[in-house]
GROMACS .gro file of C-alpha atoms in nm:
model
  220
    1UNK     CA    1  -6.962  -0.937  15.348
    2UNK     CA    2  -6.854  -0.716  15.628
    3UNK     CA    3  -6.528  -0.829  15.835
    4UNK     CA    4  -6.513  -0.897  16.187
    5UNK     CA    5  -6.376  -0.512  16.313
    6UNK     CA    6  -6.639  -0.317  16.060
    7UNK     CA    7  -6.953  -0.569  16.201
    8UNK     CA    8  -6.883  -0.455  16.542
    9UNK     CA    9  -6.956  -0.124  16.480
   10UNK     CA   10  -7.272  -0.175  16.161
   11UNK     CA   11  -7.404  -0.428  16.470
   12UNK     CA   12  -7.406  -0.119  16.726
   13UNK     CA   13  -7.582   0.082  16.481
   14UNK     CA   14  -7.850  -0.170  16.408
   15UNK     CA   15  -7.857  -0.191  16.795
   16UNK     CA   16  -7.941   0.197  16.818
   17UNK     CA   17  -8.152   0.181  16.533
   18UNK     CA   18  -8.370  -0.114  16.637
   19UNK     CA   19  -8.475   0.071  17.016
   20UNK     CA   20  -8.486   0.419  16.824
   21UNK     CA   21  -8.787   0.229  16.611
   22UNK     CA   22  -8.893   0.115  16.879
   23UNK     CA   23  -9.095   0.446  16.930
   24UNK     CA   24  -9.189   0.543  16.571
   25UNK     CA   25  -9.580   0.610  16.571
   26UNK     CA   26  -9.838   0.288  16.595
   27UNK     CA   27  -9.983   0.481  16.330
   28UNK     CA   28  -9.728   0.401  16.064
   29UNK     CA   29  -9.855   0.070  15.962
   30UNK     CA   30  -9.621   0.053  15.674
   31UNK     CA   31  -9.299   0.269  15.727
   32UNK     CA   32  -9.235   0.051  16.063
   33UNK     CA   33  -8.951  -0.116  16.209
   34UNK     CA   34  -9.031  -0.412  16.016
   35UNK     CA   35  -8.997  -0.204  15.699
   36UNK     CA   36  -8.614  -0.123  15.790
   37UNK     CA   37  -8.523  -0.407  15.893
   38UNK     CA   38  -8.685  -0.682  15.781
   39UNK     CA   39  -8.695  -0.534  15.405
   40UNK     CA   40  -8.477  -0.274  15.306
   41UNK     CA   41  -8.120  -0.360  15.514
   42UNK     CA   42  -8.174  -0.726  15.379
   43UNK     CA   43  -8.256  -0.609  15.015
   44UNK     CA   44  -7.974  -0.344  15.007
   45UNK     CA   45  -7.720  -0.654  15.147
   46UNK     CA   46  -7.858  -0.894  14.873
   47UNK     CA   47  -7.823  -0.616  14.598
   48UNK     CA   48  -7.461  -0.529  14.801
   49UNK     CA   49  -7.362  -0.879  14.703
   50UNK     CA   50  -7.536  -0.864  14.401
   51UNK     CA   51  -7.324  -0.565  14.252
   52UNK     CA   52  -7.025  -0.676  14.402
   53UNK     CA   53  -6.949  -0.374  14.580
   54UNK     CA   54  -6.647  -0.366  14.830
   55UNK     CA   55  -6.686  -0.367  15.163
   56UNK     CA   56  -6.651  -0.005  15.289
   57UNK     CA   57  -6.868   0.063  15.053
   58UNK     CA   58  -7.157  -0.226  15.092
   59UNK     CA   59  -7.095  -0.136  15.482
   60UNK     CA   60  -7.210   0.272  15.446
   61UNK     CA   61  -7.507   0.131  15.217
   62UNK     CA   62  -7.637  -0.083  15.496
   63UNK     CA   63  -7.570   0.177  15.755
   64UNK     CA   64  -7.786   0.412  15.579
   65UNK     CA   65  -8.008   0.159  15.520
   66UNK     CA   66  -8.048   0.156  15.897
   67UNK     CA   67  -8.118   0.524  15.961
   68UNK     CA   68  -8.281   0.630  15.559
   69UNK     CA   69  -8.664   0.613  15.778
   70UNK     CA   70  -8.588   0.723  16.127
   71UNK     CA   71  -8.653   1.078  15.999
   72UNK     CA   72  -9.011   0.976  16.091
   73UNK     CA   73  -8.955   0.978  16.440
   74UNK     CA   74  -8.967   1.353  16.413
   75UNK     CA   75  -9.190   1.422  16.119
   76UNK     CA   76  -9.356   1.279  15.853
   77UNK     CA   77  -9.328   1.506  15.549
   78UNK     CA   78  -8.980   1.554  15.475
   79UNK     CA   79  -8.828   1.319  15.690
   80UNK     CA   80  -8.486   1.237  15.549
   81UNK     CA   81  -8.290   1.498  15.628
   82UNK     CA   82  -8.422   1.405  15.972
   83UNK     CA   83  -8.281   1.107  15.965
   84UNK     CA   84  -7.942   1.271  15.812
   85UNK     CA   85  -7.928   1.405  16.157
   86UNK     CA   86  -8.022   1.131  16.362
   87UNK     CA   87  -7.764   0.964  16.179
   88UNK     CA   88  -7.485   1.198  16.267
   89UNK     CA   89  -7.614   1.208  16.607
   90UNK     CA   90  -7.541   0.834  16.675
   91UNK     CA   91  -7.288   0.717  16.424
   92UNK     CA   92  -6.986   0.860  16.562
   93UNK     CA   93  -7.015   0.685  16.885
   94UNK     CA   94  -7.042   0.373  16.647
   95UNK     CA   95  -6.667   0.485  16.531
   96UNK     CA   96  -6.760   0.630  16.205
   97UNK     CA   97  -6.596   0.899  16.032
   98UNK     CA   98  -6.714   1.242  15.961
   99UNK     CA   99  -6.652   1.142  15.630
  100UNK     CA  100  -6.811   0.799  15.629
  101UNK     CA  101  -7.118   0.968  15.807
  102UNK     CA  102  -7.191   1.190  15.556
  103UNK     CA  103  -7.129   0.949  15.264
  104UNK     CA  104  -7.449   0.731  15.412
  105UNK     CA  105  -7.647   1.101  15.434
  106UNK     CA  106  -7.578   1.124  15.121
  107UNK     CA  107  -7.724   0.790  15.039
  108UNK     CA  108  -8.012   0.852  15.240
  109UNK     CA  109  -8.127   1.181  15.093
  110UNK     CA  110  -8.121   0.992  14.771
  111UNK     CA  111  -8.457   0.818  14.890
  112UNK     CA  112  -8.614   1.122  14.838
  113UNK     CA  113  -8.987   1.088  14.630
  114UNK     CA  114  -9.032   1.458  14.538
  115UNK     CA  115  -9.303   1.342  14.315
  116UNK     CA  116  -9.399   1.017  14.524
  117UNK     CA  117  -9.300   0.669  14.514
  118UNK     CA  118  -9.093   0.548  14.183
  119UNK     CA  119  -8.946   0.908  14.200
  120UNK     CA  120  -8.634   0.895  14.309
  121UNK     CA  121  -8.347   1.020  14.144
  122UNK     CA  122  -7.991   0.872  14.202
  123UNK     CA  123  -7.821   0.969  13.951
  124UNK     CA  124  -7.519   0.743  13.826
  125UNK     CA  125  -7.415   0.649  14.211
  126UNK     CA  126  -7.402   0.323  14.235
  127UNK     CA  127  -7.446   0.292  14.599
  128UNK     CA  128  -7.710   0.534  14.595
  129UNK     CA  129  -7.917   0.304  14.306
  130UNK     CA  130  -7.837   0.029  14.540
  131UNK     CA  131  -8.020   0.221  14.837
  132UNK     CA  132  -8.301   0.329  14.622
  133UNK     CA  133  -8.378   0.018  14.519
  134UNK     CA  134  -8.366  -0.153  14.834
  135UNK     CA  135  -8.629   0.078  14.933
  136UNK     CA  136  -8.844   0.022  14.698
  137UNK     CA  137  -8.810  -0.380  14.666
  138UNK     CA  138  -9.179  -0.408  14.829
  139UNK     CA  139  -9.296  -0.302  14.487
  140UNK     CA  140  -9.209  -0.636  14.360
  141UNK     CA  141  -9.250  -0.919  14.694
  142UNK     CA  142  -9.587  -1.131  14.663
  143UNK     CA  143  -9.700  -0.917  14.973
  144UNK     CA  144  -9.739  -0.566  14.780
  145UNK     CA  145 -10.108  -0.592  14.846
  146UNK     CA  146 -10.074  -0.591  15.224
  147UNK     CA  147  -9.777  -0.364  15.215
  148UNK     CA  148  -9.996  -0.102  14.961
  149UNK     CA  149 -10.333  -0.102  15.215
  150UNK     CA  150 -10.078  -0.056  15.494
  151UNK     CA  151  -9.959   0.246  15.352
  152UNK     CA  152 -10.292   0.359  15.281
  153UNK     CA  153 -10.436   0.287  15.618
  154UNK     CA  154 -10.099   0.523  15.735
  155UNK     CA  155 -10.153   0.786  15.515
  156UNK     CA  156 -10.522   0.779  15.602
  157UNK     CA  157 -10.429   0.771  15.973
  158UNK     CA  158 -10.161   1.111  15.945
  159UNK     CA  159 -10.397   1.307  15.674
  160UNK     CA  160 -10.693   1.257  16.003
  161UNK     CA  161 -10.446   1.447  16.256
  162UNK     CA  162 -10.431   1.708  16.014
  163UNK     CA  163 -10.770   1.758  15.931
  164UNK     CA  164 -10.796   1.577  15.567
  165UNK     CA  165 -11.058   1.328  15.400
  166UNK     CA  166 -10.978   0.917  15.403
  167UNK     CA  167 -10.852   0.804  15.028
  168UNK     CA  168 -11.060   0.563  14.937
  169UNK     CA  169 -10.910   0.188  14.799
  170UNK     CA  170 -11.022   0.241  14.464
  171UNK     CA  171 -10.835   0.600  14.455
  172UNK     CA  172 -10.514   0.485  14.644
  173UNK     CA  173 -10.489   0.137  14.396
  174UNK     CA  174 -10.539   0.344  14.070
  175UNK     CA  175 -10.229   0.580  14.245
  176UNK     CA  176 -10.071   0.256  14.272
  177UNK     CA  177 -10.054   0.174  13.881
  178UNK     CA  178  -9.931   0.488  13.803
  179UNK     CA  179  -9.611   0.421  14.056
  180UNK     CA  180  -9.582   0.012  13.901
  181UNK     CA  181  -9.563   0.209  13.560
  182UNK     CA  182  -9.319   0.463  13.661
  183UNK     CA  183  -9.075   0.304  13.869
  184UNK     CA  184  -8.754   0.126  13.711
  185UNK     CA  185  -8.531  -0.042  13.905
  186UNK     CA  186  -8.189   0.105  13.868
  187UNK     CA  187  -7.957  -0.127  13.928
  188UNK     CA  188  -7.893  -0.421  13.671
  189UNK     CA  189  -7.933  -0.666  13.956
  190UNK     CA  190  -8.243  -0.516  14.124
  191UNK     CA  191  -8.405  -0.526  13.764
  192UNK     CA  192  -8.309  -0.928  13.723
  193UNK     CA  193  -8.378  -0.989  14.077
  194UNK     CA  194  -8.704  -0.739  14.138
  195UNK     CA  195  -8.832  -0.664  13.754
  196UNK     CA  196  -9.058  -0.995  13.686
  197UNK     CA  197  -9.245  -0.896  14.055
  198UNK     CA  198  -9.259  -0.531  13.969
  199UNK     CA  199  -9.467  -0.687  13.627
  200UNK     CA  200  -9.658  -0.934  13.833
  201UNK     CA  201  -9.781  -0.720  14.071
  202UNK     CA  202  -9.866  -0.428  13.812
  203UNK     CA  203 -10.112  -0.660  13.671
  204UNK     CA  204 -10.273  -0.802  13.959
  205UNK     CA  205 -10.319  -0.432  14.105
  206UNK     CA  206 -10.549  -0.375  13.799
  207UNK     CA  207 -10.725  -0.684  13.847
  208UNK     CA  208 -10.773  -0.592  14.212
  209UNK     CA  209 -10.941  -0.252  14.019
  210UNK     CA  210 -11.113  -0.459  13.817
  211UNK     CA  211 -11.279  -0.602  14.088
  212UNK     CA  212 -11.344  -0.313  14.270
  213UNK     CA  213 -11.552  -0.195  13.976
  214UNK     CA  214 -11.729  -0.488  13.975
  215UNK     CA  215 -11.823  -0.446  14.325
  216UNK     CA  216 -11.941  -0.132  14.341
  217UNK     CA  217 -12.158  -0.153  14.012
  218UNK     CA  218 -12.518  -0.156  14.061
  219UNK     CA  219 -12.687  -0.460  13.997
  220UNK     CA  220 -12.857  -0.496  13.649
   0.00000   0.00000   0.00000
């Protein structure tokens, strides 16, 4: 999808990102390097592909694929304009315009949750859809369960250095069906590609709380 001259440079950023996440907190069980790279930069290129999008364009979407998390590295809450700068920081050296490097900040402040997961608004951008949905494509992969307790056991392990309670399974999971019925995949591609997962994984989420319930009910 990307020629020969424009890989060069998306390869040295992937290069800088990859140590840079090298260093993101043990702590963040679920927004690791892993995450980046081994979900979201290969969902937003199969969604690229997918919506047929040039190549400039498919190249700044993977780019800020790259850098949309490494706002963590120097905070938690908040973190995306963080990675905005980290992104400006490194991506001229790559050979990237000013104006190419703040098209993919752009993208990545599109990733924002301001009410939580499934809350992002892109708007009509297509590219921005594209990243949002890339994001968000662990909603819908047979491994949501371990993905969802990862994020708990994060969230559990950055509310303790600031002073707040655990959230219990039960609590987090019920969260959990609230995002599976909010979020929509915005692209028509994501939708065919992620949609019947998002359904799948809905269900089995309540069966999980079904269980729970089960569990924790006294015997008769």
């Amino acid at each position: 999808m990307i020629s020969e001259s424009r890989g060069s440079r998306f390869e040295q950023a992937r290069a800088i990102v990859s140590e840079l996440l090298d260093h993101l907190n043990a702590d963040y069980h679920y927004h690791c390097k892993n995450h980046t790279l081994g979900d979201v930069v290969p969902f937003a290129h199969k969604l690229c592909e997918l919506e047929q999008v040039s190549e400039e364009e498919a190249e700044l979407v993977l780019v800020a694929s790259l850098f949309h998390d490494t706002g963590f590295l120097q905070q938690y809450s908040a973190n995306e304009p963080m990675g905005c700068q980290n992104a400006r920081t490194h991506l001229v050296s790559c050979g990237y315009t000013l104006d190419e490097i703040e098209r993919v900040c752009d993208l990545i402040m599109a990733t924002v949750c301001p009410s939580g997961p499934g809350s992002q608004t892109p708007g009509h951008d297509r590219l921005r859809r594209i990243l949002c949905d890339a994001d968000l494509a662990t909603l819908a992969l047979p491994s949501h369960l371990a993905r969802a307790e990862a994020l708990r056991l994060e969230i559990n392990a950055v509310g303790a250095a600031n002073g707040r309670q655990p959230v219990s399974v039960r609590s987090f999971f019920e969260a959990q069906v609230a995002v599976y019925r909010r979020h929509k995949y915005f692209t028509q591609s994501a939708r065919k590609l992620l949609g019947p997962g998002l359904e799948r994984n809905r269900a089995e989420v309540l069966e999980l709380l079904d269980i729970i319930d089960d569990e924790q009910s006294p015997n008769l």
